[in-house]
Amino acid sequence: MSENSNTKRQTNQGGMGPMGRGGWGAMGRAVEKPKDFQGTLKRLLLYFFPERIRLSIVLGAAILGTVFNIVGPKVLGLATTKLFNDLVARYLVEVSNQSIRNKLAQSPALSQQLSPIPGIDFGYIGRVILILLVLYVISAVFIFIQQYLMAGVAQRTIYKLRREVDEKLSRLPLKYFDGRTHGEILSRAVNDMDNISSTLQQSVTQLITSAVSLLGVLVMMLTISWELSLIVLVTLPLSLFIVTGIAKRSQDYFRRQQRALGDLNGHVEEMYTGHKIVKAFGHEGKAVAQFDELNDKLYDAGWKAQYVSGIIMPLMRFVGNVGYVFVAVVGGIMVTQGSLSLGDVQAFIQYSAQFTMPITQLANIANVIQSAMASAERIFELLDEEEQVPEVAESELVQTAGHIQFQHVKFGYSPDKILMEDLNIEAKPGQMVAIVGPTGAGKTTLVNLLMRFYEVDSGKILIDGVNITRLKRGDLRCMFGMVLQDTWLFHGTIRDNIAYGRDNASEEEIVRAADAAYADHFIRTLPEGYNMVLNEEATNISQGQKQLLTIARAFLSDPAVLILDEATSSVDTRTELLIQKAMSKLMKGRTSFVIAHRLSTIRDADLILVMNHGSIIETGTHAGLLAQNGFYADLYNSQFRGRVLKEEEGVLVDLVADHQQV
Amino acid sequence: MIKLLRFLNPYRSLLVLVLVLAIGQTAANLYLPNLMSDIVNNGIAKFDTNYIWRTGRIMVLVAIGGTLCAVVGIYYSSQVATGMVKAIRARIFNKVQGFSLHEFDTVSTASLITRTTNDTTQVQQVMVMILNMLITAPITLVVGIILALNQDVGLSWILVVMMPVLVAIIIVLLIKAIPLFTAMQAKLDKLNLILDENLTGVRVVRAFNREKHEEQRFDEANRDVTDIAIRVNQMIASMMPVMMLMINLSSVAIIWFGSLRVDAGKLQMGAMFAFLQYATQILFALLMVALMFIMIPRAEASATRINEVLEMEPEIRDPEEPRQATQQRGYVEFQDVTFSYLGAEQPALSNISFSASPGKVTAIIGGTGSGKSTLVNLIPRFYDVDSGKILVDGVETREMSQEQLRAKIGFVPQKAVLFTGSVNDNLRYGKEDASEDELRHAAEVAQANEFITKMPEGFDSMISQGGTNVSGGQMQRLSIARALVRKPEIYVFDDTFSALDFKTDAKLRAALKGETRESTVLIVAQRVSTVIDADQIIVLEQGRVAGIGTHRELMKTCDVYSGIVSSQLSATEIAEETA
C-alpha cells in the first residue's frame, strides 16, 4: 500500500503528459522567490473575481471528491472485517465441531450439539461493495468536474492577463522598449505567463486536494485508533526533515548545475559564432580543451543534483514503509487482543500510506506557487510601468503643409546625458534637411522627437505653428512617412506590407504606389507577385527590394513630411539607382529629413544638421558650414576630399561610414 | 534515441549494477505485502504475537534493504545518465570544431548551438528520468504479475481484464491529446510571434497608427490559444479520475471475488490482501510504462537533431600526406577558380584568376553579392573550390594541412569577433608567446593603443562575451591588431575598414604599410577611398572578374568600376582623383 501511494504521487504530477512540468523533479530544484508574496497573491486573486462562482464549484468539487475518496478505505475495511469475523466464527465453529466429532464415537447424543457451519454474510459484503463503488464513482466525477472547470477558469484568467499585458505594451512609451532587450520583455510575456498558467491549471487544485487529504486522512486515522495514529505522527518529523533538509542541499546542487550549464552554453555560443576565427587562428584544440573542462564541471554538478534530488523519493518511501511495518505489527497485535478489527488495520495501513503523500505534495506545491508568484510579480511590474503622456482629445491640426520648427528644444535620454541643450531649427514646407554624422542616437533621436515617441525635456516642436503635444499621436504620425534602413516589414504578403500605411487602400492604389516606387516590376517577377508572403525576417527578398517596398508604402500613405535614409552600400548598383530615383520622386513637394550619405544630397540641402554622438553640434548650409571650418568642414574634407589627413587634436571624427555598416 | 544509446557502452557494467539494484529495490517493495499477508495468515488469525514481531523485524530489514538498493542505484544511475550525455556533448563539440563553414551554413550556427546545449539537456532529462525512476516500472510489472499469480491464479482474470482496458484508455487519450498538444503549441508559437513582431516593430506600428489593429491580431491569437488550451486541459481532466476509478474498481472486484474464493476455501485471507496490493502496484507500473512511451518521443526530436550532427562528415579534411610550403613566402594565386554554395543555382565565383605577391596590396571591390567575401574565404580554405586551384606559396591549398595553411594567414573578418578574456588574451589569440612589446606595437599599428590605454585596466581589461563593452570600431581595431600580432605571410581584411571612420582608416592603412612589406595584403572594400592606392584592384560583379588593374587603369577600362566610383564621389572629386 505504501508503494501504491508513492506511485500515485508520481502520476498526479507527471501524468499530465506533455503538459507535465517539473513533475518528479520539481522538488529540490532551485526556486525563485517573490519579493512580496502576499501583495502579489492578493492582486492575482482579483483576476479570479469574475470566475468566483465557477471557482467555488471547483473548490467544492475538490473537497467532496477528496473526501469521498478518503472514506473509501474505511468502508472497504467494513467488508474485510465482516469477512474476517465470519471466517473466524466459522473457524471457531469448525474447531468446536471437530472436537465434538472426536467425542461423537463415545456419546452419539452429542451430535445434537454440532452447530451448523455459519456462512459468510455476502449480502452485507455485497452492500458494502456497492456503497464503495458508488463512492468511487462519485469521487471520480467530482475530481473530473473540478479539473474540467478549472481548465476554463485558469485559461480564461491567463487570457485576460495576457490581453492586459499586450494592451499595456501598446501604451508604454518607447523609452521602455529601448531600455530593455526584447528577450527580457518576451520572457515576461511568454515564460512567466506559461509558468502562471500551468500553476493555475494544476497546482491550485492540487493544493486544495492535498490539504483536504492531509486533514481527512488524519481524522480517519484518529477515528480508527489513536495509538496507531501516534505511530504515524512520530514519522512526521522524519518526513519533514527529508523534504526540507535534503531538498535544500539539492537546490544548491541545482544552482551549481545551472551555473555550470550557463558557462558551458556561453562557451559553445562563443566558439560557434566565432568559428571562423577559431579556425583561422588554429584554436580548435584549445576550444575543445576548454569545453572539456566546463563539461566536466557540468557533469560533476549535474549528477550530484540528480542524485540528491533522486533519493528524496526512496527515502520518503522508506519512512512510509517503516510506518507501515509498525502499523502492521502493532495493529496486528491489537487485533489479536481484540481491541481492533482486521478491516480497521487494513484501512489504517491505507491511510498511513496516504498520509506522507500530501506532505511531499504540499512541499512541492509550495515551491511551484512561489515561483509562480515571482512570475506574477514580474508581470505586475510590467503592468505598473509608467505609461506615455496622455494625449489631447482633439487635434488642433489634422492637415499640414509641412512646416516644422524646433524651438529651444532640450532633450536627453537620461537627465545626466543631455543630447541637445537648446536646439532651434526650421524646415519650411518642401524643404530638405540633411542630417550628417554618425549613426545610432542621431537619426533615431530625430525620429523619436518628431514622431513624439519621446517627450522633449523643455522647449517645443511645432508643426505649422502648432505644438505637437496639442495633436493626437495618431494624427501627428499620419503626417510623417518614413523610409529607413531598418526596413520594417512584417510577415505577410507584399500587398499587405505596402498597404500597411493606409487602411482600405484599393488594389489600384497599391499598384500605383508600387509603380511610383519602381517596385512594381520586381514584384511582378516574384513567384506570387503581390501575394508573395514575406517570411519572418523578410529574407526572401533582397535588402534593396525591401527598401523599394517601404518607399511604395510611403507613396501610398502620402505624408506631408518624410524621414529618409539614403541608400546603402548593401544594395547592388542597379537597385541603388532605382532607390535614388524613387526617393527623389517621393521627396518632391514634401518637407524631408534625409540621413544623407551622398555629397550631392548634402550640397542641395536647405539645411544641414551635423550630428555627433547623438547630439546636433552644428547647423547651417553647406557653404555656411564650410566657412565655419568646424566639425563639418573637417568631416567633409576627410570624407569627400580624398585622403587628406588633418591631425588636429581632440576632434575625433566619428564614423560616417558607420551608416553603411548598420 | 536508440542510436544514442551506444554512448552507454562504457557504462555497461554499471548499467548491469543499476539494473540489479533496481530489481532488488522492486523485490523488496513487493515482498513487503507478502510479509504482511503472512502476518495476517499466521500471526493475527492464529493469535501469535511473537510471529507478528518476528515478521515485523524482517519487514524493517527488507525496507532498509530496498531503500539501500534504491539509494545506491540512483547514485550510479545519475552518473550513468549524466555521464552518457556528457560524452554526447563532448562528441558534438569535437565534431563541430572540425566542421568547415560549409557545414555551418547548412545547419546554421544557431541550430548548432541549440543542438549542443538544449537538445543534449533534453536527452539528459529523459535519461535521468528513465534510469532513476522509470526503470523499476517494467520490473514491477513483471515481478508483480509473477507474485500475484503465485498468490492466487484464480483472481488473475481481473488483471487480465483490467490491464488491456487501462492500456486502451491510455492509448485512446493519447491519440486524442497529442494532436491537440501539437496544435496548441503551434497557436502559442503564433501568439509569441505576433508579440515578437510587435516588439521589434514597435516604432513602425506606432508610426502607422496600427496599435488597434495589432491589438486585435494579438487578441485573436490569444483567443485561439485559450480555446485550445481549455480543450486540452479538459481532456486531461478526464484522464486522472478515469485512471483512479479503474484502479479502485479493480480493488473492489478483488475484494468481492476474493471473498467468494475465501469462502470456498480456495484462498487465504492474507493472500487476498497481498493480491490486492500487487494488483495496484502492477496497474500503477503499467501507467509508468505508458509514461515512458510518452517521454521517449519527447526526446526523440532532440536525439534526431543530435544524430544529424554526429553523422555529418566535414566536407574539408586534411590530405593524408600534407605537403609543406616552404619555398616561397606570401604568394597567393587563383587559377580559374569557380565556386558555388550548396544548393545555389549559380556559382558565387566563376573563373577567377589572379595572383598576389609579397609587399603588394590587392583590393577587391564590388556590389553586395558580387562574391568579394566568398573570394577571400576560399584562401584559408573555409570552403573548397568546385574547380580550378588556389595556390599559397606555390602549393595547392588542398594539399597542405589546414593548420599549416592557416598559420600563414592573418584573417580579419567582416564582423569582428572577440572572445571573453582580457585584451591581452585576445591579442595573443594567434600567437601564444607574443611579448608585451609585440602586443603594444600591434595595437599601435591598428590604432587601438589609445583607447586600450584609456580602458580601466589597460591591456588587462576584460572583454565581455560578444565584445559588448567595446564599440564596433574598437572591436574591429582589436581584431586587426590580433592579426598583426601573428606577423603572417598573408593578410586578409574582409571589409574590415568600413567600420572605421575615414581618419582612422587612413592612419591605419598608412601604419600598416610598414608592417606588410614582406607580406601580401588582400583587402575587401566597399569604399573607393580604401582601394584607390592598391597595387591591384579586382572588380567583381556577380561572381566574375569585371576588371583587374590600378585605379587609373580601371577608370578608363572598367565601366563597373567607374560606376561604383561615380556613385560615391561627385564629378569634381572624380576629376580631382584621376587628375
PDB file of N, CA, C and O in Angstrom, chain A residues 1 10 19 24 90 159 162 169-170 172 265 270 272 275-276 279 283 295-296 303 317-318 448 474 503 569-570 643 653 657, chain B residues 25 67 82 86 89 99 116-117 129 181 203 206 209-210 215 219 222-223 263 277 288 368 377 419-420 429 526-527 577:
ATOM      1  N   MET A   1       0.819  -1.203   0.000  1.00  0.00           N
ATOM      2  CA  MET A   1       0.000   0.000   0.000  1.00  0.00           C
ATOM      3  C   MET A   1       0.849   1.247   0.000  1.00  0.00           C
ATOM      4  O   MET A   1       0.482   2.260  -0.538  1.00  0.00           O
ATOM      5  N   GLN A  10       3.443  10.153  -8.159  1.00  0.00           N
ATOM      6  CA  GLN A  10       4.118  10.398  -9.429  1.00  0.00           C
ATOM      7  C   GLN A  10       3.117  10.674 -10.538  1.00  0.00           C
ATOM      8  O   GLN A  10       3.274  11.592 -11.309  1.00  0.00           O
ATOM      9  N   MET A  19       2.183  18.094 -20.987  1.00  0.00           N
ATOM     10  CA  MET A  19       1.996  19.330 -20.250  1.00  0.00           C
ATOM     11  C   MET A  19       2.759  19.309 -18.935  1.00  0.00           C
ATOM     12  O   MET A  19       3.100  20.343 -18.391  1.00  0.00           O
ATOM     13  N   TRP A  24       8.267  15.149 -11.438  1.00  0.00           N
ATOM     14  CA  TRP A  24       9.067  14.455 -10.434  1.00  0.00           C
ATOM     15  C   TRP A  24      10.160  15.313  -9.851  1.00  0.00           C
ATOM     16  O   TRP A  24      10.465  15.229  -8.697  1.00  0.00           O
ATOM     17  N   ARG A  90     -16.498 -19.081  11.697  1.00  0.00           N
ATOM     18  CA  ARG A  90     -16.592 -20.395  11.081  1.00  0.00           C
ATOM     19  C   ARG A  90     -15.468 -21.297  11.615  1.00  0.00           C
ATOM     20  O   ARG A  90     -15.665 -22.463  11.931  1.00  0.00           O
ATOM     21  N   TYR A 159      -5.875  34.338 -20.253  1.00  0.00           N
ATOM     22  CA  TYR A 159      -6.259  35.123 -21.436  1.00  0.00           C
ATOM     23  C   TYR A 159      -6.336  36.597 -21.081  1.00  0.00           C
ATOM     24  O   TYR A 159      -5.803  37.462 -21.762  1.00  0.00           O
ATOM     25  N   ARG A 162      -2.950  38.062 -20.274  1.00  0.00           N
ATOM     26  CA  ARG A 162      -2.176  38.240 -21.494  1.00  0.00           C
ATOM     27  C   ARG A 162      -2.653  39.464 -22.267  1.00  0.00           C
ATOM     28  O   ARG A 162      -1.864  40.249 -22.766  1.00  0.00           O
ATOM     29  N   LEU A 169       1.466  47.085 -23.233  1.00  0.00           N
ATOM     30  CA  LEU A 169       2.644  47.300 -24.082  1.00  0.00           C
ATOM     31  C   LEU A 169       2.373  48.395 -25.102  1.00  0.00           C
ATOM     32  O   LEU A 169       3.253  49.185 -25.433  1.00  0.00           O
ATOM     33  N   SER A 170       1.138  48.457 -25.600  1.00  0.00           N
ATOM     34  CA  SER A 170       0.885  49.465 -26.626  1.00  0.00           C
ATOM     35  C   SER A 170       0.717  50.850 -26.009  1.00  0.00           C
ATOM     36  O   SER A 170       0.655  51.836 -26.723  1.00  0.00           O
ATOM     37  N   LEU A 172       2.820  51.797 -23.439  1.00  0.00           N
ATOM     38  CA  LEU A 172       4.096  52.169 -22.837  1.00  0.00           C
ATOM     39  C   LEU A 172       4.880  53.079 -23.774  1.00  0.00           C
ATOM     40  O   LEU A 172       4.803  52.934 -24.992  1.00  0.00           O
ATOM     41  N   ASN A 265      27.203  26.763 -21.997  1.00  0.00           N
ATOM     42  CA  ASN A 265      26.460  27.309 -23.129  1.00  0.00           C
ATOM     43  C   ASN A 265      27.134  28.561 -23.678  1.00  0.00           C
ATOM     44  O   ASN A 265      27.197  28.762 -24.888  1.00  0.00           O
ATOM     45  N   GLU A 270      30.033  31.131 -27.973  1.00  0.00           N
ATOM     46  CA  GLU A 270      31.163  31.941 -28.381  1.00  0.00           C
ATOM     47  C   GLU A 270      32.004  31.226 -29.448  1.00  0.00           C
ATOM     48  O   GLU A 270      32.378  31.812 -30.465  1.00  0.00           O
ATOM     49  N   TYR A 272      31.097  28.794 -31.427  1.00  0.00           N
ATOM     50  CA  TYR A 272      30.388  28.531 -32.675  1.00  0.00           C
ATOM     51  C   TYR A 272      30.230  29.826 -33.486  1.00  0.00           C
ATOM     52  O   TYR A 272      30.403  29.822 -34.688  1.00  0.00           O
ATOM     53  N   HIS A 275      33.418  30.800 -34.983  1.00  0.00           N
ATOM     54  CA  HIS A 275      34.021  29.632 -35.603  1.00  0.00           C
ATOM     55  C   HIS A 275      35.106  29.970 -36.618  1.00  0.00           C
ATOM     56  O   HIS A 275      36.176  29.366 -36.646  1.00  0.00           O
ATOM     57  N   LYS A 276      34.802  30.971 -37.411  1.00  0.00           N
ATOM     58  CA  LYS A 276      35.727  31.340 -38.471  1.00  0.00           C
ATOM     59  C   LYS A 276      37.080  31.739 -37.866  1.00  0.00           C
ATOM     60  O   LYS A 276      38.138  31.340 -38.357  1.00  0.00           O
ATOM     61  N   LYS A 279      38.980  28.855 -36.337  1.00  0.00           N
ATOM     62  CA  LYS A 279      39.639  28.082 -37.394  1.00  0.00           C
ATOM     63  C   LYS A 279      40.825  28.846 -37.964  1.00  0.00           C
ATOM     64  O   LYS A 279      41.914  28.295 -38.126  1.00  0.00           O
ATOM     65  N   HIS A 283      42.660  27.465 -33.404  1.00  0.00           N
ATOM     66  CA  HIS A 283      42.413  27.277 -31.977  1.00  0.00           C
ATOM     67  C   HIS A 283      41.451  26.147 -31.664  1.00  0.00           C
ATOM     68  O   HIS A 283      40.956  26.059 -30.540  1.00  0.00           O
ATOM     69  N   ASN A 295      32.627  20.974 -19.392  1.00  0.00           N
ATOM     70  CA  ASN A 295      31.743  19.812 -19.464  1.00  0.00           C
ATOM     71  C   ASN A 295      31.923  18.953 -18.212  1.00  0.00           C
ATOM     72  O   ASN A 295      30.959  18.436 -17.656  1.00  0.00           O
ATOM     73  N   ASP A 296      33.159  18.828 -17.753  1.00  0.00           N
ATOM     74  CA  ASP A 296      33.434  18.069 -16.535  1.00  0.00           C
ATOM     75  C   ASP A 296      32.727  18.700 -15.345  1.00  0.00           C
ATOM     76  O   ASP A 296      32.127  18.006 -14.529  1.00  0.00           O
ATOM     77  N   TRP A 303      25.321  15.361 -11.976  1.00  0.00           N
ATOM     78  CA  TRP A 303      24.923  14.057 -11.426  1.00  0.00           C
ATOM     79  C   TRP A 303      24.633  14.151  -9.956  1.00  0.00           C
ATOM     80  O   TRP A 303      23.762  13.460  -9.433  1.00  0.00           O
ATOM     81  N   ARG A 317       9.765   7.035   0.824  1.00  0.00           N
ATOM     82  CA  ARG A 317       9.116   5.731   0.769  1.00  0.00           C
ATOM     83  C   ARG A 317       9.568   4.884   1.949  1.00  0.00           C
ATOM     84  O   ARG A 317       8.797   4.136   2.534  1.00  0.00           O
ATOM     85  N   PHE A 318      10.848   5.027   2.296  1.00  0.00           N
ATOM     86  CA  PHE A 318      11.364   4.260   3.433  1.00  0.00           C
ATOM     87  C   PHE A 318      10.632   4.648   4.712  1.00  0.00           C
ATOM     88  O   PHE A 318      10.184   3.784   5.459  1.00  0.00           O
ATOM     89  N   ASN A 448      12.460  59.942 -33.028  1.00  0.00           N
ATOM     90  CA  ASN A 448      11.803  59.844 -31.727  1.00  0.00           C
ATOM     91  C   ASN A 448      11.106  61.134 -31.343  1.00  0.00           C
ATOM     92  O   ASN A 448      10.006  61.113 -30.800  1.00  0.00           O
ATOM     93  N   GLY A 474      -1.841  59.783 -33.062  1.00  0.00           N
ATOM     94  CA  GLY A 474      -2.189  59.150 -34.328  1.00  0.00           C
ATOM     95  C   GLY A 474      -2.178  60.154 -35.463  1.00  0.00           C
ATOM     96  O   GLY A 474      -1.617  59.916 -36.528  1.00  0.00           O
ATOM     97  N   ASP A 503      -5.258  52.165 -44.285  1.00  0.00           N
ATOM     98  CA  ASP A 503      -6.350  51.204 -44.300  1.00  0.00           C
ATOM     99  C   ASP A 503      -7.153  51.370 -45.582  1.00  0.00           C
ATOM    100  O   ASP A 503      -7.189  52.430 -46.169  1.00  0.00           O
ATOM    101  N   SER A 569      25.266  50.777 -49.018  1.00  0.00           N
ATOM    102  CA  SER A 569      26.200  50.011 -49.822  1.00  0.00           C
ATOM    103  C   SER A 569      25.793  48.546 -49.914  1.00  0.00           C
ATOM    104  O   SER A 569      26.317  47.806 -50.708  1.00  0.00           O
ATOM    105  N   SER A 570      24.856  48.122 -49.045  1.00  0.00           N
ATOM    106  CA  SER A 570      24.478  46.711 -49.121  1.00  0.00           C
ATOM    107  C   SER A 570      23.439  46.479 -50.217  1.00  0.00           C
ATOM    108  O   SER A 570      22.680  45.545 -50.173  1.00  0.00           O
ATOM    109  N   ARG A 643      42.014  61.721 -49.204  1.00  0.00           N
ATOM    110  CA  ARG A 643      42.621  61.169 -48.010  1.00  0.00           C
ATOM    111  C   ARG A 643      43.573  62.142 -47.326  1.00  0.00           C
ATOM    112  O   ARG A 643      44.653  61.794 -46.918  1.00  0.00           O
ATOM    113  N   VAL A 653      36.721  62.408 -35.405  1.00  0.00           N
ATOM    114  CA  VAL A 653      35.656  62.312 -36.398  1.00  0.00           C
ATOM    115  C   VAL A 653      35.061  60.928 -36.303  1.00  0.00           C
ATOM    116  O   VAL A 653      35.746  59.941 -36.474  1.00  0.00           O
ATOM    117  N   ALA A 657      31.050  56.428 -42.090  1.00  0.00           N
ATOM    118  CA  ALA A 657      30.859  55.185 -42.816  1.00  0.00           C
ATOM    119  C   ALA A 657      30.038  54.197 -42.021  1.00  0.00           C
ATOM    120  O   ALA A 657      29.558  53.216 -42.554  1.00  0.00           O
TER     121      ALA A 657
ATOM    122  N   GLN B  25      15.436  -3.444  -5.360  1.00  0.00           N
ATOM    123  CA  GLN B  25      14.519  -2.459  -4.796  1.00  0.00           C
ATOM    124  C   GLN B  25      13.074  -2.879  -5.022  1.00  0.00           C
ATOM    125  O   GLN B  25      12.243  -2.840  -4.108  1.00  0.00           O
ATOM    126  N   THR B  67      15.578   0.293   0.387  1.00  0.00           N
ATOM    127  CA  THR B  67      15.988   1.689   0.315  1.00  0.00           C
ATOM    128  C   THR B  67      17.469   1.801  -0.053  1.00  0.00           C
ATOM    129  O   THR B  67      17.854   2.638  -0.876  1.00  0.00           O
ATOM    130  N   THR B  82      24.020  11.199 -16.641  1.00  0.00           N
ATOM    131  CA  THR B  82      24.700  12.469 -16.937  1.00  0.00           C
ATOM    132  C   THR B  82      26.017  12.213 -17.664  1.00  0.00           C
ATOM    133  O   THR B  82      26.415  12.995 -18.521  1.00  0.00           O
ATOM    134  N   LYS B  86      27.190  13.745 -21.103  1.00  0.00           N
ATOM    135  CA  LYS B  86      28.457  14.474 -21.155  1.00  0.00           C
ATOM    136  C   LYS B  86      29.267  14.004 -22.363  1.00  0.00           C
ATOM    137  O   LYS B  86      29.816  14.812 -23.118  1.00  0.00           O
ATOM    138  N   ARG B  89      27.721  15.313 -25.565  1.00  0.00           N
ATOM    139  CA  ARG B  89      28.009  16.726 -25.722  1.00  0.00           C
ATOM    140  C   ARG B  89      29.438  16.931 -26.229  1.00  0.00           C
ATOM    141  O   ARG B  89      29.683  17.687 -27.165  1.00  0.00           O
ATOM    142  N   PHE B  99      34.168  21.031 -38.290  1.00  0.00           N
ATOM    143  CA  PHE B  99      33.318  21.421 -39.418  1.00  0.00           C
ATOM    144  C   PHE B  99      33.935  22.569 -40.202  1.00  0.00           C
ATOM    145  O   PHE B  99      34.570  23.450 -39.629  1.00  0.00           O
ATOM    146  N   THR B 116      23.903  21.510 -29.428  1.00  0.00           N
ATOM    147  CA  THR B 116      24.936  21.183 -28.445  1.00  0.00           C
ATOM    148  C   THR B 116      24.436  21.418 -27.024  1.00  0.00           C
ATOM    149  O   THR B 116      24.844  20.726 -26.102  1.00  0.00           O
ATOM    150  N   THR B 117      23.563  22.393 -26.854  1.00  0.00           N
ATOM    151  CA  THR B 117      23.157  22.735 -25.491  1.00  0.00           C
ATOM    152  C   THR B 117      21.757  22.200 -25.144  1.00  0.00           C
ATOM    153  O   THR B 117      21.641  21.250 -24.390  1.00  0.00           O
ATOM    154  N   MET B 129      15.350  10.470 -16.002  1.00  0.00           N
ATOM    155  CA  MET B 129      14.030  10.016 -15.613  1.00  0.00           C
ATOM    156  C   MET B 129      13.894   8.507 -15.805  1.00  0.00           C
ATOM    157  O   MET B 129      13.405   7.796 -14.941  1.00  0.00           O
ATOM    158  N   PHE B 181      -2.173  18.816 -28.479  1.00  0.00           N
ATOM    159  CA  PHE B 181      -0.979  19.432 -27.934  1.00  0.00           C
ATOM    160  C   PHE B 181      -0.168  20.106 -29.036  1.00  0.00           C
ATOM    161  O   PHE B 181       0.306  21.230 -28.881  1.00  0.00           O
ATOM    162  N   ARG B 203       8.126  50.778 -33.335  1.00  0.00           N
ATOM    163  CA  ARG B 203       8.111  52.111 -33.945  1.00  0.00           C
ATOM    164  C   ARG B 203       7.217  52.162 -35.171  1.00  0.00           C
ATOM    165  O   ARG B 203       6.464  53.111 -35.366  1.00  0.00           O
ATOM    166  N   ARG B 206       3.543  52.106 -34.291  1.00  0.00           N
ATOM    167  CA  ARG B 206       3.058  53.403 -33.807  1.00  0.00           C
ATOM    168  C   ARG B 206       3.090  54.465 -34.910  1.00  0.00           C
ATOM    169  O   ARG B 206       2.196  55.286 -34.989  1.00  0.00           O
ATOM    170  N   ASN B 209       0.108  54.127 -36.835  1.00  0.00           N
ATOM    171  CA  ASN B 209      -1.132  54.069 -36.058  1.00  0.00           C
ATOM    172  C   ASN B 209      -1.806  52.711 -36.110  1.00  0.00           C
ATOM    173  O   ASN B 209      -3.012  52.617 -36.272  1.00  0.00           O
ATOM    174  N   ARG B 210      -1.007  51.679 -36.001  1.00  0.00           N
ATOM    175  CA  ARG B 210      -1.611  50.364 -36.136  1.00  0.00           C
ATOM    176  C   ARG B 210      -1.816  49.680 -34.793  1.00  0.00           C
ATOM    177  O   ARG B 210      -2.007  48.465 -34.736  1.00  0.00           O
ATOM    178  N   GLU B 215      -3.447  45.062 -31.765  1.00  0.00           N
ATOM    179  CA  GLU B 215      -4.103  44.535 -30.574  1.00  0.00           C
ATOM    180  C   GLU B 215      -5.144  43.500 -30.955  1.00  0.00           C
ATOM    181  O   GLU B 215      -5.281  42.472 -30.320  1.00  0.00           O
ATOM    182  N   ASP B 219      -5.245  39.720 -29.945  1.00  0.00           N
ATOM    183  CA  ASP B 219      -6.412  39.208 -29.228  1.00  0.00           C
ATOM    184  C   ASP B 219      -6.956  37.955 -29.887  1.00  0.00           C
ATOM    185  O   ASP B 219      -7.313  36.989 -29.230  1.00  0.00           O
ATOM    186  N   ASN B 222      -4.699  35.218 -29.105  1.00  0.00           N
ATOM    187  CA  ASN B 222      -4.855  34.925 -27.686  1.00  0.00           C
ATOM    188  C   ASN B 222      -6.094  34.064 -27.459  1.00  0.00           C
ATOM    189  O   ASN B 222      -6.079  33.079 -26.734  1.00  0.00           O
ATOM    190  N   ARG B 223      -7.179  34.441 -28.126  1.00  0.00           N
ATOM    191  CA  ARG B 223      -8.422  33.671 -28.033  1.00  0.00           C
ATOM    192  C   ARG B 223      -8.205  32.244 -28.527  1.00  0.00           C
ATOM    193  O   ARG B 223      -8.641  31.278 -27.898  1.00  0.00           O
ATOM    194  N   ASP B 263     -14.366 -17.891   0.829  1.00  0.00           N
ATOM    195  CA  ASP B 263     -15.495 -18.661   1.338  1.00  0.00           C
ATOM    196  C   ASP B 263     -15.413 -20.111   0.865  1.00  0.00           C
ATOM    197  O   ASP B 263     -15.671 -21.043   1.608  1.00  0.00           O
ATOM    198  N   GLN B 277      -2.710  -5.733  -3.128  1.00  0.00           N
ATOM    199  CA  GLN B 277      -1.611  -4.762  -3.217  1.00  0.00           C
ATOM    200  C   GLN B 277      -0.795  -4.942  -4.485  1.00  0.00           C
ATOM    201  O   GLN B 277      -0.371  -3.979  -5.106  1.00  0.00           O
ATOM    202  N   MET B 288       3.149   3.835 -15.473  1.00  0.00           N
ATOM    203  CA  MET B 288       4.502   4.362 -15.612  1.00  0.00           C
ATOM    204  C   MET B 288       5.121   3.966 -16.947  1.00  0.00           C
ATOM    205  O   MET B 288       5.785   4.755 -17.606  1.00  0.00           O
ATOM    206  N   THR B 368      27.112  44.289 -53.300  1.00  0.00           N
ATOM    207  CA  THR B 368      26.740  43.180 -52.426  1.00  0.00           C
ATOM    208  C   THR B 368      26.415  41.960 -53.275  1.00  0.00           C
ATOM    209  O   THR B 368      25.800  42.087 -54.319  1.00  0.00           O
ATOM    210  N   ASN B 377      37.327  34.111 -48.414  1.00  0.00           N
ATOM    211  CA  ASN B 377      37.072  32.955 -47.559  1.00  0.00           C
ATOM    212  C   ASN B 377      37.646  31.666 -48.130  1.00  0.00           C
ATOM    213  O   ASN B 377      37.795  30.672 -47.432  1.00  0.00           O
ATOM    214  N   PHE B 419      36.747  37.330 -28.022  1.00  0.00           N
ATOM    215  CA  PHE B 419      36.328  36.303 -27.081  1.00  0.00           C
ATOM    216  C   PHE B 419      36.411  36.830 -25.657  1.00  0.00           C
ATOM    217  O   PHE B 419      37.138  37.787 -25.370  1.00  0.00           O
ATOM    218  N   THR B 420      35.667  36.182 -24.774  1.00  0.00           N
ATOM    219  CA  THR B 420      35.737  36.545 -23.369  1.00  0.00           C
ATOM    220  C   THR B 420      37.174  36.409 -22.901  1.00  0.00           C
ATOM    221  O   THR B 420      37.827  35.416 -23.190  1.00  0.00           O
ATOM    222  N   TYR B 429      45.732  35.738 -29.289  1.00  0.00           N
ATOM    223  CA  TYR B 429      44.975  34.590 -29.808  1.00  0.00           C
ATOM    224  C   TYR B 429      45.721  33.861 -30.919  1.00  0.00           C
ATOM    225  O   TYR B 429      45.687  32.645 -31.019  1.00  0.00           O
ATOM    226  N   GLN B 526      34.394  48.395 -49.597  1.00  0.00           N
ATOM    227  CA  GLN B 526      33.213  48.974 -50.230  1.00  0.00           C
ATOM    228  C   GLN B 526      33.513  50.392 -50.670  1.00  0.00           C
ATOM    229  O   GLN B 526      32.906  50.893 -51.589  1.00  0.00           O
ATOM    230  N   ARG B 527      34.424  51.013 -49.960  1.00  0.00           N
ATOM    231  CA  ARG B 527      34.736  52.408 -50.223  1.00  0.00           C
ATOM    232  C   ARG B 527      35.805  52.544 -51.269  1.00  0.00           C
ATOM    233  O   ARG B 527      36.843  51.873 -51.199  1.00  0.00           O
ATOM    234  N   GLU B 577      40.566  63.191 -58.355  1.00  0.00           N
ATOM    235  CA  GLU B 577      41.255  61.941 -58.072  1.00  0.00           C
ATOM    236  C   GLU B 577      42.046  61.444 -59.274  1.00  0.00           C
ATOM    237  O   GLU B 577      43.141  60.945 -59.148  1.00  0.00           O
TER     238      GLU B 577
END
